[in-house]
XYZ file of C-alpha atoms in Angstrom:
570
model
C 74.127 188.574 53.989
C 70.349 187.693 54.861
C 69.608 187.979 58.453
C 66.593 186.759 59.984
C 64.281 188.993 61.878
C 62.564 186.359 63.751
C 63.787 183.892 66.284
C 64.695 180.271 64.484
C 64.436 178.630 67.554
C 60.981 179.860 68.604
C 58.629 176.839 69.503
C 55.699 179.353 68.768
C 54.819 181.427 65.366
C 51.859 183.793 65.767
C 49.583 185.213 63.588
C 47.638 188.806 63.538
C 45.406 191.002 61.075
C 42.394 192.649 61.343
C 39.593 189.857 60.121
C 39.647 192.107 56.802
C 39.787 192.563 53.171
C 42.093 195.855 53.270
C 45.280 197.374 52.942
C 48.390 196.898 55.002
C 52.012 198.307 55.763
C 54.380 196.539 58.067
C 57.752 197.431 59.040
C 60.591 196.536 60.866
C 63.443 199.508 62.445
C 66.423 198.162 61.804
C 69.021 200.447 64.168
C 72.451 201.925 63.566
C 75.189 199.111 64.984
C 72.472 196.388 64.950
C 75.066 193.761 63.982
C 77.962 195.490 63.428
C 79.439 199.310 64.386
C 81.088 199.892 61.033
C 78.553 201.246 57.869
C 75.759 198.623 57.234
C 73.254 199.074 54.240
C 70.152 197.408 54.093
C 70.902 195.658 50.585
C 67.046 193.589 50.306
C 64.095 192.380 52.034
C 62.260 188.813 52.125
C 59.066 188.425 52.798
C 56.962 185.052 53.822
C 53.633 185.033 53.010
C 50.953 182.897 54.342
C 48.454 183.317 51.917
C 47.218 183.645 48.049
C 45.200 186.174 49.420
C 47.181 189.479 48.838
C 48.158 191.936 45.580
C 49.596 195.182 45.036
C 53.091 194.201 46.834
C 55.793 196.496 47.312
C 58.642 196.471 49.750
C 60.429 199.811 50.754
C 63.238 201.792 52.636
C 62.355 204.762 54.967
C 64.325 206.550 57.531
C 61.242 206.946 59.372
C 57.379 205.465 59.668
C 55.862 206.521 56.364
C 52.557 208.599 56.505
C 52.405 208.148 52.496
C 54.073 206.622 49.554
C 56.175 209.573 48.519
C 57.847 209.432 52.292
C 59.926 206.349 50.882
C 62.949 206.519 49.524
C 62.848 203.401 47.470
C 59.760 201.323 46.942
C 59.868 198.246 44.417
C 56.171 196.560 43.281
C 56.426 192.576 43.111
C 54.193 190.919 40.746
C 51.794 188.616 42.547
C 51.994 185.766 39.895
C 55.940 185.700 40.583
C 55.029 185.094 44.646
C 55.226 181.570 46.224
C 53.350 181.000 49.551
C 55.028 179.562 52.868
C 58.567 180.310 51.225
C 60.497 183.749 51.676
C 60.387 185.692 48.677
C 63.517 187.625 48.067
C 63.591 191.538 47.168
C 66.828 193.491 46.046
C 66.602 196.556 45.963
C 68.143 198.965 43.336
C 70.030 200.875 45.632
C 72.136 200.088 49.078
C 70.946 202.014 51.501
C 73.209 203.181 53.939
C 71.962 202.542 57.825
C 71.722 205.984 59.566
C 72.906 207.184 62.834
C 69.162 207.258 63.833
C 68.272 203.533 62.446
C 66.255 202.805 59.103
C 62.689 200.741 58.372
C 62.134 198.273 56.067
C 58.980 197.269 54.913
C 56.339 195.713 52.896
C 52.694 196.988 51.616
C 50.021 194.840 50.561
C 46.271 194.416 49.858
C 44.653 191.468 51.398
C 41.893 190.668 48.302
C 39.743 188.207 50.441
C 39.220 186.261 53.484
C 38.143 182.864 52.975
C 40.994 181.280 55.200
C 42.741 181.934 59.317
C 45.879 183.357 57.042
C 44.426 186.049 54.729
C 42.398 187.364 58.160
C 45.366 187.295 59.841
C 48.349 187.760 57.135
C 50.909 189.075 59.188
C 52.983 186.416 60.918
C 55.793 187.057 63.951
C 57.678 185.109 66.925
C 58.120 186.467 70.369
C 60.434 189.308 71.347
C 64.169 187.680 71.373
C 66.566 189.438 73.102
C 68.933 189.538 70.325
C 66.766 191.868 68.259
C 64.826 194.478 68.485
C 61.079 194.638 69.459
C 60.293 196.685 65.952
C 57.715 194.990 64.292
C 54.721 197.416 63.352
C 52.002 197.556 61.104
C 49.151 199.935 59.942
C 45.889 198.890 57.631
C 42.735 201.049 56.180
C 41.042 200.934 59.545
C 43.847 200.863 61.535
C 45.024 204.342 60.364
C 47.961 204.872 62.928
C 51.097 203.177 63.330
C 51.186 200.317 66.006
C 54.213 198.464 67.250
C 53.643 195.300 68.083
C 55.345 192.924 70.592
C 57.152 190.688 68.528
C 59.563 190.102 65.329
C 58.385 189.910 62.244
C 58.583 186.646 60.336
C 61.085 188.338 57.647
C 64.527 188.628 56.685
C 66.492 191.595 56.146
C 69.491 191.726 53.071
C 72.805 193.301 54.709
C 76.007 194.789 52.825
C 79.051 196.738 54.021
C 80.394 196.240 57.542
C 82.753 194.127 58.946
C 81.253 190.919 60.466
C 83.148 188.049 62.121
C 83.245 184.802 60.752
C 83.310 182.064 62.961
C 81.271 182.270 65.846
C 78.516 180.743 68.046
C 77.174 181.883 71.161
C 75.238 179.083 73.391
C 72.254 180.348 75.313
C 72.294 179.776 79.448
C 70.042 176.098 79.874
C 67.654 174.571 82.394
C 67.945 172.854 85.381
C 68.212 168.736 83.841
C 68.623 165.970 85.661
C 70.592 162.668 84.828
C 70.579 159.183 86.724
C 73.658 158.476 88.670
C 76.245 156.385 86.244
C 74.897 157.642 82.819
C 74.712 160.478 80.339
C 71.821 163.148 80.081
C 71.471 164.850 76.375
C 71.493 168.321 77.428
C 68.932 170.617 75.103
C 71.187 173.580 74.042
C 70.329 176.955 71.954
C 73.525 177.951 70.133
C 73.190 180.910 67.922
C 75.662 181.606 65.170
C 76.742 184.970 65.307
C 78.978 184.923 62.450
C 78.557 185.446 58.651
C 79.727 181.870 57.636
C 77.563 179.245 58.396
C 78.459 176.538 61.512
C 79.415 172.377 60.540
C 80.836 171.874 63.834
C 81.647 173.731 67.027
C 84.523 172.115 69.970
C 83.639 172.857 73.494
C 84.692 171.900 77.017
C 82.670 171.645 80.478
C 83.719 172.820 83.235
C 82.340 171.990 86.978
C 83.463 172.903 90.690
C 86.643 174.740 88.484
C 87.210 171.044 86.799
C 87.567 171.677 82.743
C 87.003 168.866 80.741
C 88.724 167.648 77.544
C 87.623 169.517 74.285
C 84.991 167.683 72.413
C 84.208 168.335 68.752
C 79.763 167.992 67.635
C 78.756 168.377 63.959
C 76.237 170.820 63.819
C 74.288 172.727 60.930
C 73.312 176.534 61.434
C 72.480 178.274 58.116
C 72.573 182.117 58.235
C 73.906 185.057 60.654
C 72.246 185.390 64.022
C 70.067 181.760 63.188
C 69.459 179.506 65.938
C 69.210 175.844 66.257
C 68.449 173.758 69.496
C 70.417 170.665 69.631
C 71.809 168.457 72.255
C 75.167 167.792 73.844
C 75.999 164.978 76.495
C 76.614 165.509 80.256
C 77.944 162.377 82.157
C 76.241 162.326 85.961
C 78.798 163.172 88.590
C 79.494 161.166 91.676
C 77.301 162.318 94.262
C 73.578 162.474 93.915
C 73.224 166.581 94.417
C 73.074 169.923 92.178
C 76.255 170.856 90.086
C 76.450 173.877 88.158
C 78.021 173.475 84.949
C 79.824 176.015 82.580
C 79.758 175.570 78.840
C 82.542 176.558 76.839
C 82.203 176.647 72.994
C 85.921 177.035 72.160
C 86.200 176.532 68.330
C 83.748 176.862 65.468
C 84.190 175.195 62.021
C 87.392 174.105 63.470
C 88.783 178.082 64.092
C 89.043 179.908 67.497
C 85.500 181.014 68.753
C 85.552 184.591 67.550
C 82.952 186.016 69.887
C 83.860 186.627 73.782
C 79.976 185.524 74.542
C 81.180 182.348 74.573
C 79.698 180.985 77.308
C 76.690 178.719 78.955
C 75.313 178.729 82.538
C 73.443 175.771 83.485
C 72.554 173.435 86.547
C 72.428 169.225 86.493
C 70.936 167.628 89.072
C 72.378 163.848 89.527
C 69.746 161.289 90.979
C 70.001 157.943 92.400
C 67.517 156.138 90.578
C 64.809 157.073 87.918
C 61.577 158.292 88.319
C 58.888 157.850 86.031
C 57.808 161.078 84.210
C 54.558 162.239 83.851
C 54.204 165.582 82.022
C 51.557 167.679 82.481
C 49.879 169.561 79.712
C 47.902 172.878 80.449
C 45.504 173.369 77.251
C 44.223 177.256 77.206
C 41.157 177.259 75.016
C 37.575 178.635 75.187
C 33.946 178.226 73.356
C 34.207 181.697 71.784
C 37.467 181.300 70.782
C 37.399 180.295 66.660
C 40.720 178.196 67.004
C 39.853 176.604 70.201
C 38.671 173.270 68.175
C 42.545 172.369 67.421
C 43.543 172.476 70.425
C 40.251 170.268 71.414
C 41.627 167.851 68.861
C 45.479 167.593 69.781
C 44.733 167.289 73.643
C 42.616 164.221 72.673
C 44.939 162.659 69.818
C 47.804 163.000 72.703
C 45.351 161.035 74.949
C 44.997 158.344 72.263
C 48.798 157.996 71.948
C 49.663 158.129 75.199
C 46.546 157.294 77.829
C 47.225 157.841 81.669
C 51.089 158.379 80.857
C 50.305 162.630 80.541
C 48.113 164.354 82.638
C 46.043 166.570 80.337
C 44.385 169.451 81.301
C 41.877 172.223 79.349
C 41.623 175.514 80.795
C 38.873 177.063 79.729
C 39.143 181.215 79.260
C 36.438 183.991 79.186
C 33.891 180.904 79.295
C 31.390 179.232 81.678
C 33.910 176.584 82.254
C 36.467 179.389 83.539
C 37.759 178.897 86.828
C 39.056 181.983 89.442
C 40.946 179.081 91.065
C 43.085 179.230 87.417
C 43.715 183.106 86.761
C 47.402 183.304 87.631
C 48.519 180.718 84.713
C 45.814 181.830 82.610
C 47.637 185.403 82.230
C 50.874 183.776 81.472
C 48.899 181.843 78.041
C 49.885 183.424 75.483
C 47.087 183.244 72.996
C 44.266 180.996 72.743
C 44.777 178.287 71.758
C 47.800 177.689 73.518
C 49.521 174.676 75.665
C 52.481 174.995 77.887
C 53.910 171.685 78.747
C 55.401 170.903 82.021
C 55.187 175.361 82.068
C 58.484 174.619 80.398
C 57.471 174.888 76.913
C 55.080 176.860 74.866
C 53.634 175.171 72.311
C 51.223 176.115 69.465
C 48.916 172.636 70.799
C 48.611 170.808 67.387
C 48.027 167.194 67.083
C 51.699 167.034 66.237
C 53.540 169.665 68.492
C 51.541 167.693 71.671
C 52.368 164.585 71.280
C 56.014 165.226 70.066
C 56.886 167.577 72.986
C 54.562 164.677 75.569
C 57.368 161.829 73.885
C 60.425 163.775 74.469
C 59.286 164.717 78.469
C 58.663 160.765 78.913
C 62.262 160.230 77.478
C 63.523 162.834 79.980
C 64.662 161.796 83.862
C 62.866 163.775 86.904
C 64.554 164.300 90.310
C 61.190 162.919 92.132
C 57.742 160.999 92.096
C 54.530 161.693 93.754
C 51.929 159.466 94.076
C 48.106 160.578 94.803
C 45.320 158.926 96.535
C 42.160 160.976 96.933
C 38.393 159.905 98.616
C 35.131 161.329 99.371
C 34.518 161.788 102.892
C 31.409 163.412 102.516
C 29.390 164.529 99.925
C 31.054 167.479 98.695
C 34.456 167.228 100.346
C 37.950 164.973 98.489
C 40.487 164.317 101.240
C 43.439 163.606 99.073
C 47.076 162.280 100.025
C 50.155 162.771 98.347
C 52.961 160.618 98.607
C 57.180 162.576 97.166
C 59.921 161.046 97.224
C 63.406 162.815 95.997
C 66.791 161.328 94.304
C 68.817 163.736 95.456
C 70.211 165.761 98.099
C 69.596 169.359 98.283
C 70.256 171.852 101.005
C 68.265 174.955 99.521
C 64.835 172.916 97.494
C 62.017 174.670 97.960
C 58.869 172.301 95.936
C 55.268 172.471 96.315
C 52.432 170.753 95.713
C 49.545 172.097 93.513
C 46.201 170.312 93.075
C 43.028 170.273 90.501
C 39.768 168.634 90.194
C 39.320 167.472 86.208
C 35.625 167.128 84.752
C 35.000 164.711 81.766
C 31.760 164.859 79.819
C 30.568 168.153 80.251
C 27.730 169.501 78.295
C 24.967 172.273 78.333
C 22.538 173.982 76.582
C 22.344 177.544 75.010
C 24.908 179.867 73.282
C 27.117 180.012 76.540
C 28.240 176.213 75.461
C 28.111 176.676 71.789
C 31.748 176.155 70.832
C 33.009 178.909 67.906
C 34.332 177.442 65.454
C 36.754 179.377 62.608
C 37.434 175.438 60.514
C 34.120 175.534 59.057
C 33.893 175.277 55.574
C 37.523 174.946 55.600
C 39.655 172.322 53.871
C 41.771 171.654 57.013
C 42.338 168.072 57.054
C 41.175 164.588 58.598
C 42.027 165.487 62.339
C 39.790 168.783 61.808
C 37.270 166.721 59.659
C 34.529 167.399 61.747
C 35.296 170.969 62.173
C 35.677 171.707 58.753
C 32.440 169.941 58.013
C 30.329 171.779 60.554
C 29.024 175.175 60.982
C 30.637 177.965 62.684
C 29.145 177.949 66.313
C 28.734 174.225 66.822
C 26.236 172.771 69.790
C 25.862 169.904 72.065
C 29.656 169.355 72.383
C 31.139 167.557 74.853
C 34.037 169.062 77.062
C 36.742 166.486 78.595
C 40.035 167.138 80.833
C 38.431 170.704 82.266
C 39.884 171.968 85.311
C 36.857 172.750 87.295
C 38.689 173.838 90.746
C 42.274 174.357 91.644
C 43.840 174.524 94.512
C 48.055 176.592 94.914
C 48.103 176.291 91.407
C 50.800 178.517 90.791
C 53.778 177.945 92.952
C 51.739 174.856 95.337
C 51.988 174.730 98.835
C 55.192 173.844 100.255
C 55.070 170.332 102.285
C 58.528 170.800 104.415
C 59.387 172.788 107.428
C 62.895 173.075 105.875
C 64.612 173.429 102.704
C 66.930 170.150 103.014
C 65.930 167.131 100.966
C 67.624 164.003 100.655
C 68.054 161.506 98.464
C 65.764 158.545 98.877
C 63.265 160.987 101.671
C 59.209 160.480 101.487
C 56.801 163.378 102.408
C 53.474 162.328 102.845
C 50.873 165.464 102.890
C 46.681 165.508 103.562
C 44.702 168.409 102.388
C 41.016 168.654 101.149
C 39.100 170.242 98.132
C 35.634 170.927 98.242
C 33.031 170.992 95.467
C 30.085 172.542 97.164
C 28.272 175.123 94.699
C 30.701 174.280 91.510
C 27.690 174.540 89.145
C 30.422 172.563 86.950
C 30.213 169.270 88.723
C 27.910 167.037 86.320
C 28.823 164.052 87.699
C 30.727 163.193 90.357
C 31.777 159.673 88.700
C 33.757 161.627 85.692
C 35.933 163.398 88.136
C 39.402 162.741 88.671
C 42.126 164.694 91.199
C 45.363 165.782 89.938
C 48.853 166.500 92.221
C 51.339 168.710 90.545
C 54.941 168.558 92.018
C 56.349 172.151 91.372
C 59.993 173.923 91.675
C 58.896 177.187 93.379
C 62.418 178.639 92.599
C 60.848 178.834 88.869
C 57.138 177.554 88.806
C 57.501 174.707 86.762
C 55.579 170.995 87.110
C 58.629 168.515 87.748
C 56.131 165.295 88.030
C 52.891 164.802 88.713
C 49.675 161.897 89.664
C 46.352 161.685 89.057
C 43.875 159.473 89.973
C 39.723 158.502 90.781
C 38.090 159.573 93.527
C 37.129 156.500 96.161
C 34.030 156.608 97.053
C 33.156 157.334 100.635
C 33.598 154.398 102.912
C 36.082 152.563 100.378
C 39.399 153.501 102.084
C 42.551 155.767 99.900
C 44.658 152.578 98.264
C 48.221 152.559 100.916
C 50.322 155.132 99.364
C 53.416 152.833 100.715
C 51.907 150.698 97.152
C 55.103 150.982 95.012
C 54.769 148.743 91.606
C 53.368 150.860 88.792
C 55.825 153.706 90.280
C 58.890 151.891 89.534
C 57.893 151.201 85.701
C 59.576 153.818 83.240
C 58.629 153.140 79.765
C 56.190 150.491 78.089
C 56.633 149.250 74.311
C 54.592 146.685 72.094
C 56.982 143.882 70.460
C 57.869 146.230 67.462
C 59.293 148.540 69.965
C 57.243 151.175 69.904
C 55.992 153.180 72.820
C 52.839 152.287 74.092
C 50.527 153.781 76.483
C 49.679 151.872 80.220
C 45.840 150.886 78.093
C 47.985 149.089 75.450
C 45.948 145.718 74.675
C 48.453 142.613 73.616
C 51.698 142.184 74.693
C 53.647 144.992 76.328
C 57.137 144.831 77.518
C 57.660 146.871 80.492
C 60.563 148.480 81.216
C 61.446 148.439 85.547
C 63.631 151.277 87.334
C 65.750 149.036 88.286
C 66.959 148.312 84.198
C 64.769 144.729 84.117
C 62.244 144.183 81.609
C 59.090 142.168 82.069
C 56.295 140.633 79.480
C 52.634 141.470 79.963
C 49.728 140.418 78.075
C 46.497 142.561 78.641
């Protein structure tokens, strides 16, 4: 039985090395009643490398973190032509090795033989810690003489004989608050992890609210492998009042046989709403000029602006940079590389092209329990008065939202190494998105910065805008605050800045909707927040049906809150 060391469902795959052409050992512990508390034996080991980079490959068993080769107890040499790249290569080993009371490693040795690409500099590829496995992913090289371990798992898989392992199971993982408008159906994203040795074509399951069980329904679903994850969907219907429910999630059969393990269970809250909002997610970009990497996630943030105009709020966050912000540091330690995106601070995502405007396309798709609406003017030279408008679907005796708010800077440019952006595409066959990148050198100059969060203001949690907790459905808050610019050495020019409201749960810190808009000038007058007709439009699509952003030229149809459609030619 292969079992995966790494986390299927991860959004996120990381890569790590030293930058050199040297040796390396990596290892993962695998421990006594990892899957099972009768005798296991580790049986093989697959490996996935990310490069054509590497030769003299072994894989090995050792009861503890060799300090040499004659330490292991088995050791088998793989002959580089018979490796594929970006597929697992499969090991057997001669022997089954019996998993001792004090846990085994597994590992792999290779020599990295150049580095002329991101993967042989970094050749060592993981996902983050998942709670169903062990953090036991370390590594050693030439220069790195000691034994690290890592925060992570290892992107390998592990062969497994002996033991007694169930069958049929699955395991679903707690979910998210979601939200559904009152008389329909919300597809609920669900991790469901198969935790038994025969791989899942269907599971049956029941919901249960306020002690109310449902009838059993039956969902085809593919999971290939023991302890693999998928995420997948399943249907809620809204209740009858506009308010929080917590829901229970019952997977009661798998491949049509009794759900063999007792973890069985889901834990999840769904919000019913009177009407729907229009979304509009909010991406947080994490990059920086001396950052090699930062140029993808340059190119994805404005791709995702292409595809999808004023409909996202897009933001870069420049790190360890002279565009970093103070005003920024608390979300800034919660990136987890750079580049990085989180989206909505729901999702981490790896901020491709791709993975951006996928992840933007599902959050438009998605219903929110509020809108805000912003309005922001100069009152004096160096002072924004700005005015946000909420209004809630629901009831709710315990909310606790705030409001967060940043000042974006398009067209930013300067002079001298500080702006020089780093860039680890050149020379680099990396396709027409990076085209420019590839073709360019590797600290490229007069580059211009867009979507940079030059102040911030409560950007963590917001500031809360109600004396109470109690919301209800249908409510407005209306809140004034001001943000001043005075000394920002990044303000350029004051016509290229925009303002930015963030609605935020404060029970969890994530972005439920958001608004941005210009900046009047002084004297003009903030446009009447009581102004309600782009608010009530929830999707736009050109007459092949395909989403389009609010900039579409031709004919758009419009989609209303209220379920009517409209024609508009721009």
């Amino acid at each position: 039985m292969w079992w995966a060391n790494y986390d299927q469902s991860a959004t996120v795959r990381y890569i790590m090395g030293t930058d050199m052409a040297e040796h390396y050992d990596a290892a993962v512990f695998i421990p006594s009643g990892l899957l099972t508390q009768d005798e296991m034996t580790v049986d093989g080991f697959s490996f996935f490398p990310l490069t054509d980079s590497i030769d003299n490959v072994k894989v090995w068993v050792c009861p503890f973190l060799p300090a040499n080769n004659g330490d292991r107890v088995e050791t088998v040499s793989v002959d580089r032509s018979t490796i594929e790249k970006d597929v697992f290569n499969d090991v057997v080993f001669k022997k089954q090795h019996v998993v001792p009371v004090n846990g085994l490693y597994v590992g792999i040795s290779f020599d990295v033989v150049s580095v002329d690409d991101p993967y042989s500099r970094r050749p060592l590829s993981l996902t983050n810690t998942d709670a169903n496995r062990p953090n036991s992913f370390f590594y050693k090289t030439t220069s790195k003489r000691q034994w690290t371990n890592i925060e992570g798992n290892a992107y390998v898989k592990v062969l497994f004989g002996g033991g007694n392992f169930i069958k049929n199971a699955v395991t679903p993982k707690d979910f998210a608050t979601n939200y559904v408008v009152k008389g329909e159906s919300v597809s609920m994203p669900m991790i469901l992890r198969n935790m038994g040795v025969n791989d899942v074509s269907s599971i049956s399951y029941t919901i249960t609210t306020d002690g109310v069980t449902s009838e059993e329904y039956t969902k085809g679903i593919d999971i290939k492998g023991y302890q693999q994850a998928v995420e997948t969907t399943i249907d809620f219907p809204a209740d009858d009042e506009a308010k929080a429910y917590q829901k229970t999630l019952t997977i009661t059969k798998v491949n049509g046989q009794k759900n063999e393990t007792s973890a069985n269970k889901a834990e999840g809250q769904l919000i019913t709403v009177m009407q729907k909002f229009q979304p509009r997610p909010v991406v947080e970009l994490f990059i920086g000029t001396g950052y090699d990497y930062s140029p993808y996630g340059m190119v994805g943030l404005e791709k995702t602006q292409e595809k999808y105009g004023d409909e996202a709020v897009l933001i870069a966050v420049h790190c360890d940079d002279v565009m970093a912000i103070k005003d920024y540091i608390d979300i800034v330690d919660n990136a987890t590389s750079v580049p990085s995106s989180f989206l909505n601070r729901q999702y981490a995502i790896y901020p491709s092209p791709f993975n951006l405007q996928r992840y933007v396309g599902l959050a438009l798709d998605r219903t929110v329990p509020a809108k805000i609406r912003l309005a922001a003017e100069w009152i004096d030279d160096t002072t924004i008065k700005l005015d946000a408008a909420t209004t809630f679907g629901y009831t709710d005796n315990k909310a606790d939202y705030g409001i967060a708010y940043v000042l974006l800077a398009d067209g930013l440019k300067g002079t001298g190494e500080a702006w020089e952006q780093k860039n680890g595409y050149s020379g680099m066959s990396a396709g027409e998105d990076l085209k420019f990148w590839s073709e360019s050198s590797s600290s490229v100059a007069d580059i211009t910065y867009n979507h940079v969060a030059i102040a911030a203001k409560e950007i963590f949690s917001g500031e809360t805008f109600n004396n109470t907790s109690k919301i209800e459905a249908n409510q407005r808050f209306t809140t004034s605050t001001t943000m001043s610019i005075s000394g920002n050495t990044l303000v350029q020019d004051k016509s290229k800045l925009t303002a930015v409201a963030l609605l935020i749960d404060r029970s969890n810190n994530q972005i439920i909707n958001a608004s941005q808009t210009s900046i009047a000038a002084i004297g003009e007058g903030i446009e009447s927040l009581t102004t309600q007709e782009d608010e009530n439009v929830t999707a736009r699509y050109d007459m092949a049906g395909r989403r389009v952003s609010s900039n579409n030229k031709g004919i758009s149809i419009v989609k209303m809150a209220n379920g009517k459609s409209m024609k508009i030619v721009r």
